[in-house]
C-alpha cells in the first residue's frame, strides 16, 4: 500500500464530501442529491489529503504518507488524530521529544571549578524563573516586551516564547494567591500558634499611613519562619485604628491562636492591645501576656538619655563630620591628611541618622580613630576653624569614652534584631547584663549622671521583675541549660545590684525576696503547663529517663552577667514524676555558647510531648520589631511621587509576595518602584486581589 499511487480521476477536492441521498426513515422528504459542504471541519484535516479508493474515503498524511480509512460513520477522524499525535515526521512531535531530552551543560560548581552536567528544557521551570525575575528582581511588567530582553532570551534558549506583560501580571496575581493559600492552611490549624509583630509608617509623598503585620512561628520540623502577611493602609496612628486594622487582618487570614504581639512603646499601641485583648479568642491568662514591648526601642530610649548629658561634645563631632563630607574637595583634602599621617582605615567618616542612635555610635567610633587627622585638616583648611566649632581634646576624650560605653548596647541591639533564630530565651540574660553594665559605668565620676538617667529609664520598663511578661521567663525555663536554677541566681544577683549602699538590706531579706519571686514563677509555669495539657493531652508520654548532654562549658564572653552565673550553677539530679517535673528535675545541659535550642527540642520532643509543644510556641516569640521595620526601612522608595495614585492593595500584594518568594531568609527589598509604576496592569492585579482573597476561616465576628 505504501507504493500505491492513486488514479488521478479518483482524487477530489479537499472540501468535497459524499452524503447519503437515501430517504430519511420516518419522513417523506429527501436530502438534496447535490454535493454539500460542511460548515466547519476538524483541524486534523489540515494535515491530510483526502482520497477515494473503491468508493471508500481515505486520508493520506502529508508528513509521512500513511494512508488511513476515514469513512464517515465508520472510522471518522479519531484514527487521524491518534496518528497525528505519534507521527514521527510531525515537527510538533519532534519538539516534544527534544524537550524531554537532556543535553550536556558546562557549569561551575560551588568551589568555582568547571564541571559537566545535564540540562533539560523545562517549560514549567522557565516560567517560574521568569516570574521570580519580575517579582524578586522588581522589574516592570512591560520589560518583558523590551527588544533587548527578547534578544537576550532567544540567545540563551530559542525555544522560549515570552508572554506579554498582561500575562505576566496575571501570573503574579496567581502566584500571590497560591502562596497565600499555603499560609492559610497553616494558620487555620487549631494547634498552630503564631506571634505577631507590627509597626506603622507614613508615606511622605502620599501623606497616608501604613501598617505592616508580620507572623512568626516554628513549624513541625522545628524550623523558624517569618512571613509578612499584611501591609495595610491606616486611617491614623490612633490606638483604635491600629487595633481594628489588626483585627481585620486576623479575620482575613482566619487566625485563631495569637500568642503575643510585639510592638513599640508608643502610647497608642497600649490602646490597640486593650482592643485586641477583648476580641481575640484562646488567649492565655486572659491576654495579660499578649503585649511584648520591643527591646530594641527600649535600648534606644536608654541610650538617648545617656546622649543628653554629653550632647555638646557629640554635636560638635557631628558638625565637624558634616562639614568635611559636604564637599568633594574637603573629602579629598581629609584623605590626603590621612595619607600623610600614614593612617590606614577601611572606613571613612560617615553621617548619622537623628532617629538611629547606632548610626551616631558609628560616627563617633570612626571619628575618634581619626583624631590626629582632624588636627592636620584644621591646619590645611582655614575655613574649618572659622565656620565650625572644631572638636577639642576634651571632646575627643568624651566621645571615645562614650564609644567604649555604647559598645555593649551595639552588641545587644544586633543580637535582638535577628529574626531567623530564637532569641526569647536570651532576653532576660541580656537585660540583666545591660543593667550590670550601666551600674559599673555609673560608678565612675565621668558617667555618674549618665548612669542615673539611664537606670531610671531602665527601671521604667524592666525594673519591676514581677511585671515582666511571663513568656520571657518561661523561655528561660524551657532552655535545658538554665531552667529555674539560672533564674534563682539571677534574681538574687539583681536584688543585690539594686540594693542601695546608704541603706542596704540584709542578706536574709535578699534570699526571702528571691524565694518569693521563684515560688510565684513556679506556680505560673505549672498553670501554663496544665493549660497546654488540656489542649494537647498526650497519654502516651514517654517515661524513659536519659542523661543530659556532657558538652564542654564555654563561657559567654559577650555577656558578663551570664558568665558570672554559669560557673556557679549546680546541676542537680532528681526523681521523675510527671512530664513537667521530669524535664525540670533532669540534669541540665552544660552551657555551650553555640547550643542549638531548636535542635535539642526536636531531638527530645518524643520524651516531652507537651513541654516540647510549649517550647515550640514560646521560642517563636519576637523581642524586637526590627524585622517589621525592614519592610519600609527605605520608605521613600516604596511609594514615591510617580506612584501616589496606587492603591494599598497593590502595594500589599507585591510586598507580601516578594517576602514569601524570598522565604524570609533575607530582608525584604524595599525598592519595588518599577513594578508599581506599571499602572496599566495594576488595575487588573487589584481586581484579582479583591475578588480572590482566599477562603480562610472566619471564626469570630471581630468587627461587631
JSON list of C-alpha atoms in Angstrom, two decimals, residues 589-694:
[
{"chain": "A", "resi": 589, "resn": "UNK", "atom": "CA", "xyz": [22.65, 20.54, 79.68]},
{"chain": "A", "resi": 590, "resn": "UNK", "atom": "CA", "xyz": [26.09, 22.01, 80.34]},
{"chain": "A", "resi": 591, "resn": "UNK", "atom": "CA", "xyz": [26.40, 25.52, 78.94]},
{"chain": "A", "resi": 592, "resn": "UNK", "atom": "CA", "xyz": [27.66, 25.90, 75.39]},
{"chain": "A", "resi": 593, "resn": "UNK", "atom": "CA", "xyz": [27.57, 29.21, 73.56]},
{"chain": "A", "resi": 594, "resn": "UNK", "atom": "CA", "xyz": [26.76, 27.58, 70.20]},
{"chain": "A", "resi": 595, "resn": "UNK", "atom": "CA", "xyz": [23.93, 25.46, 71.63]},
{"chain": "A", "resi": 596, "resn": "UNK", "atom": "CA", "xyz": [21.05, 24.94, 69.14]},
{"chain": "A", "resi": 597, "resn": "UNK", "atom": "CA", "xyz": [17.92, 25.03, 71.26]},
{"chain": "A", "resi": 598, "resn": "UNK", "atom": "CA", "xyz": [15.54, 24.10, 68.41]},
{"chain": "A", "resi": 599, "resn": "UNK", "atom": "CA", "xyz": [17.63, 21.07, 67.50]},
{"chain": "A", "resi": 600, "resn": "UNK", "atom": "CA", "xyz": [17.65, 19.91, 71.14]},
{"chain": "A", "resi": 601, "resn": "UNK", "atom": "CA", "xyz": [13.87, 20.13, 71.41]},
{"chain": "A", "resi": 602, "resn": "UNK", "atom": "CA", "xyz": [13.42, 18.41, 68.06]},
{"chain": "A", "resi": 603, "resn": "UNK", "atom": "CA", "xyz": [15.51, 15.50, 69.31]},
{"chain": "A", "resi": 604, "resn": "UNK", "atom": "CA", "xyz": [13.70, 15.35, 72.67]},
{"chain": "A", "resi": 605, "resn": "UNK", "atom": "CA", "xyz": [10.12, 16.10, 71.57]},
{"chain": "A", "resi": 606, "resn": "UNK", "atom": "CA", "xyz": [9.08, 12.46, 71.90]},
{"chain": "A", "resi": 607, "resn": "UNK", "atom": "CA", "xyz": [10.21, 12.44, 75.55]},
{"chain": "A", "resi": 608, "resn": "UNK", "atom": "CA", "xyz": [8.36, 15.66, 76.41]},
{"chain": "A", "resi": 609, "resn": "UNK", "atom": "CA", "xyz": [5.36, 15.91, 74.03]},
{"chain": "A", "resi": 610, "resn": "UNK", "atom": "CA", "xyz": [3.52, 18.64, 75.94]},
{"chain": "A", "resi": 611, "resn": "UNK", "atom": "CA", "xyz": [6.52, 20.59, 77.19]},
{"chain": "A", "resi": 612, "resn": "UNK", "atom": "CA", "xyz": [8.04, 20.49, 73.69]},
{"chain": "A", "resi": 613, "resn": "UNK", "atom": "CA", "xyz": [4.81, 21.99, 72.33]},
{"chain": "A", "resi": 614, "resn": "UNK", "atom": "CA", "xyz": [5.14, 24.76, 74.91]},
{"chain": "A", "resi": 615, "resn": "UNK", "atom": "CA", "xyz": [8.76, 25.33, 73.83]},
{"chain": "A", "resi": 616, "resn": "UNK", "atom": "CA", "xyz": [7.81, 25.41, 70.13]},
{"chain": "A", "resi": 617, "resn": "UNK", "atom": "CA", "xyz": [5.24, 28.14, 70.71]},
{"chain": "A", "resi": 618, "resn": "UNK", "atom": "CA", "xyz": [7.21, 30.18, 73.28]},
{"chain": "A", "resi": 619, "resn": "UNK", "atom": "CA", "xyz": [10.51, 30.23, 71.38]},
{"chain": "A", "resi": 620, "resn": "UNK", "atom": "CA", "xyz": [8.85, 31.77, 68.32]},
{"chain": "A", "resi": 621, "resn": "UNK", "atom": "CA", "xyz": [8.16, 34.96, 70.29]},
{"chain": "A", "resi": 622, "resn": "UNK", "atom": "CA", "xyz": [9.93, 38.05, 68.95]},
{"chain": "A", "resi": 623, "resn": "UNK", "atom": "CA", "xyz": [11.56, 40.57, 71.29]},
{"chain": "A", "resi": 624, "resn": "UNK", "atom": "CA", "xyz": [12.14, 43.27, 68.67]},
{"chain": "A", "resi": 625, "resn": "UNK", "atom": "CA", "xyz": [10.12, 44.84, 65.83]},
{"chain": "A", "resi": 626, "resn": "UNK", "atom": "CA", "xyz": [13.19, 45.36, 63.63]},
{"chain": "A", "resi": 627, "resn": "UNK", "atom": "CA", "xyz": [12.04, 42.61, 61.24]},
{"chain": "A", "resi": 628, "resn": "UNK", "atom": "CA", "xyz": [8.80, 44.50, 60.54]},
{"chain": "A", "resi": 629, "resn": "UNK", "atom": "CA", "xyz": [10.59, 47.83, 60.16]},
{"chain": "A", "resi": 630, "resn": "UNK", "atom": "CA", "xyz": [12.67, 46.28, 57.37]},
{"chain": "A", "resi": 631, "resn": "UNK", "atom": "CA", "xyz": [9.56, 46.33, 55.18]},
{"chain": "A", "resi": 632, "resn": "UNK", "atom": "CA", "xyz": [9.79, 50.11, 54.92]},
{"chain": "A", "resi": 633, "resn": "UNK", "atom": "CA", "xyz": [13.30, 50.97, 56.14]},
{"chain": "A", "resi": 634, "resn": "UNK", "atom": "CA", "xyz": [13.74, 52.92, 52.90]},
{"chain": "A", "resi": 635, "resn": "UNK", "atom": "CA", "xyz": [10.16, 54.16, 52.98]},
{"chain": "A", "resi": 636, "resn": "UNK", "atom": "CA", "xyz": [10.54, 56.93, 50.44]},
{"chain": "A", "resi": 637, "resn": "UNK", "atom": "CA", "xyz": [11.25, 54.37, 47.70]},
{"chain": "A", "resi": 638, "resn": "UNK", "atom": "CA", "xyz": [8.20, 52.22, 48.34]},
{"chain": "A", "resi": 639, "resn": "UNK", "atom": "CA", "xyz": [5.77, 54.94, 47.33]},
{"chain": "A", "resi": 640, "resn": "UNK", "atom": "CA", "xyz": [7.29, 57.91, 45.53]},
{"chain": "A", "resi": 641, "resn": "UNK", "atom": "CA", "xyz": [5.84, 60.79, 43.52]},
{"chain": "A", "resi": 642, "resn": "UNK", "atom": "CA", "xyz": [5.32, 58.51, 40.50]},
{"chain": "A", "resi": 643, "resn": "UNK", "atom": "CA", "xyz": [3.07, 56.12, 42.41]},
{"chain": "A", "resi": 644, "resn": "UNK", "atom": "CA", "xyz": [0.87, 58.33, 44.57]},
{"chain": "A", "resi": 645, "resn": "UNK", "atom": "CA", "xyz": [-2.33, 57.01, 42.95]},
{"chain": "A", "resi": 646, "resn": "UNK", "atom": "CA", "xyz": [-1.62, 53.32, 43.52]},
{"chain": "A", "resi": 647, "resn": "UNK", "atom": "CA", "xyz": [-3.95, 51.59, 45.92]},
{"chain": "A", "resi": 648, "resn": "UNK", "atom": "CA", "xyz": [-2.89, 49.94, 49.15]},
{"chain": "A", "resi": 649, "resn": "UNK", "atom": "CA", "xyz": [-3.98, 46.55, 47.79]},
{"chain": "A", "resi": 650, "resn": "UNK", "atom": "CA", "xyz": [-1.36, 46.70, 45.05]},
{"chain": "A", "resi": 651, "resn": "UNK", "atom": "CA", "xyz": [1.39, 47.60, 47.48]},
{"chain": "A", "resi": 652, "resn": "UNK", "atom": "CA", "xyz": [0.33, 44.84, 49.88]},
{"chain": "A", "resi": 653, "resn": "UNK", "atom": "CA", "xyz": [0.28, 42.15, 47.18]},
{"chain": "A", "resi": 654, "resn": "UNK", "atom": "CA", "xyz": [3.75, 42.99, 45.89]},
{"chain": "A", "resi": 655, "resn": "UNK", "atom": "CA", "xyz": [5.37, 43.41, 49.32]},
{"chain": "A", "resi": 656, "resn": "UNK", "atom": "CA", "xyz": [3.91, 40.15, 50.64]},
{"chain": "A", "resi": 657, "resn": "UNK", "atom": "CA", "xyz": [4.65, 38.11, 47.51]},
{"chain": "A", "resi": 658, "resn": "UNK", "atom": "CA", "xyz": [8.20, 39.33, 47.42]},
{"chain": "A", "resi": 659, "resn": "UNK", "atom": "CA", "xyz": [8.69, 38.35, 51.06]},
{"chain": "A", "resi": 660, "resn": "UNK", "atom": "CA", "xyz": [7.15, 34.89, 50.54]},
{"chain": "A", "resi": 661, "resn": "UNK", "atom": "CA", "xyz": [9.26, 34.19, 47.45]},
{"chain": "A", "resi": 662, "resn": "UNK", "atom": "CA", "xyz": [12.39, 35.02, 49.37]},
{"chain": "A", "resi": 663, "resn": "UNK", "atom": "CA", "xyz": [11.26, 32.61, 52.13]},
{"chain": "A", "resi": 664, "resn": "UNK", "atom": "CA", "xyz": [12.09, 35.41, 54.55]},
{"chain": "A", "resi": 665, "resn": "UNK", "atom": "CA", "xyz": [15.74, 34.38, 54.73]},
{"chain": "A", "resi": 666, "resn": "UNK", "atom": "CA", "xyz": [16.81, 37.90, 53.76]},
{"chain": "A", "resi": 667, "resn": "UNK", "atom": "CA", "xyz": [15.49, 41.35, 54.44]},
{"chain": "A", "resi": 668, "resn": "UNK", "atom": "CA", "xyz": [12.67, 42.35, 52.18]},
{"chain": "A", "resi": 669, "resn": "UNK", "atom": "CA", "xyz": [13.82, 44.63, 49.38]},
{"chain": "A", "resi": 670, "resn": "UNK", "atom": "CA", "xyz": [12.07, 47.94, 49.66]},
{"chain": "A", "resi": 671, "resn": "UNK", "atom": "CA", "xyz": [12.64, 49.22, 46.14]},
{"chain": "A", "resi": 672, "resn": "UNK", "atom": "CA", "xyz": [9.55, 48.00, 44.25]},
{"chain": "A", "resi": 673, "resn": "UNK", "atom": "CA", "xyz": [9.10, 51.20, 42.26]},
{"chain": "A", "resi": 674, "resn": "UNK", "atom": "CA", "xyz": [9.34, 49.85, 38.71]},
{"chain": "A", "resi": 675, "resn": "UNK", "atom": "CA", "xyz": [6.73, 47.17, 39.36]},
{"chain": "A", "resi": 676, "resn": "UNK", "atom": "CA", "xyz": [4.35, 49.66, 40.89]},
{"chain": "A", "resi": 677, "resn": "UNK", "atom": "CA", "xyz": [4.79, 52.13, 38.03]},
{"chain": "A", "resi": 678, "resn": "UNK", "atom": "CA", "xyz": [3.06, 49.77, 35.60]},
{"chain": "A", "resi": 679, "resn": "UNK", "atom": "CA", "xyz": [-0.37, 51.37, 36.05]},
{"chain": "A", "resi": 680, "resn": "UNK", "atom": "CA", "xyz": [-1.89, 49.57, 33.05]},
{"chain": "A", "resi": 681, "resn": "UNK", "atom": "CA", "xyz": [-1.71, 46.18, 34.73]},
{"chain": "A", "resi": 682, "resn": "UNK", "atom": "CA", "xyz": [-2.10, 47.48, 38.27]},
{"chain": "A", "resi": 683, "resn": "UNK", "atom": "CA", "xyz": [-5.89, 47.67, 37.95]},
{"chain": "A", "resi": 684, "resn": "UNK", "atom": "CA", "xyz": [-6.09, 44.06, 36.77]},
{"chain": "A", "resi": 685, "resn": "UNK", "atom": "CA", "xyz": [-3.93, 42.95, 39.69]},
{"chain": "A", "resi": 686, "resn": "UNK", "atom": "CA", "xyz": [-6.05, 44.89, 42.16]},
{"chain": "A", "resi": 687, "resn": "UNK", "atom": "CA", "xyz": [-9.28, 43.39, 40.82]},
{"chain": "A", "resi": 688, "resn": "UNK", "atom": "CA", "xyz": [-7.84, 39.89, 41.11]},
{"chain": "A", "resi": 689, "resn": "UNK", "atom": "CA", "xyz": [-6.76, 40.50, 44.69]},
{"chain": "A", "resi": 690, "resn": "UNK", "atom": "CA", "xyz": [-10.13, 41.95, 45.67]},
{"chain": "A", "resi": 691, "resn": "UNK", "atom": "CA", "xyz": [-12.02, 39.07, 44.05]},
{"chain": "A", "resi": 692, "resn": "UNK", "atom": "CA", "xyz": [-9.74, 36.24, 45.15]},
{"chain": "A", "resi": 693, "resn": "UNK", "atom": "CA", "xyz": [-8.86, 36.85, 48.76]},
{"chain": "A", "resi": 694, "resn": "UNK", "atom": "CA", "xyz": [-8.92, 33.19, 49.74]}
]
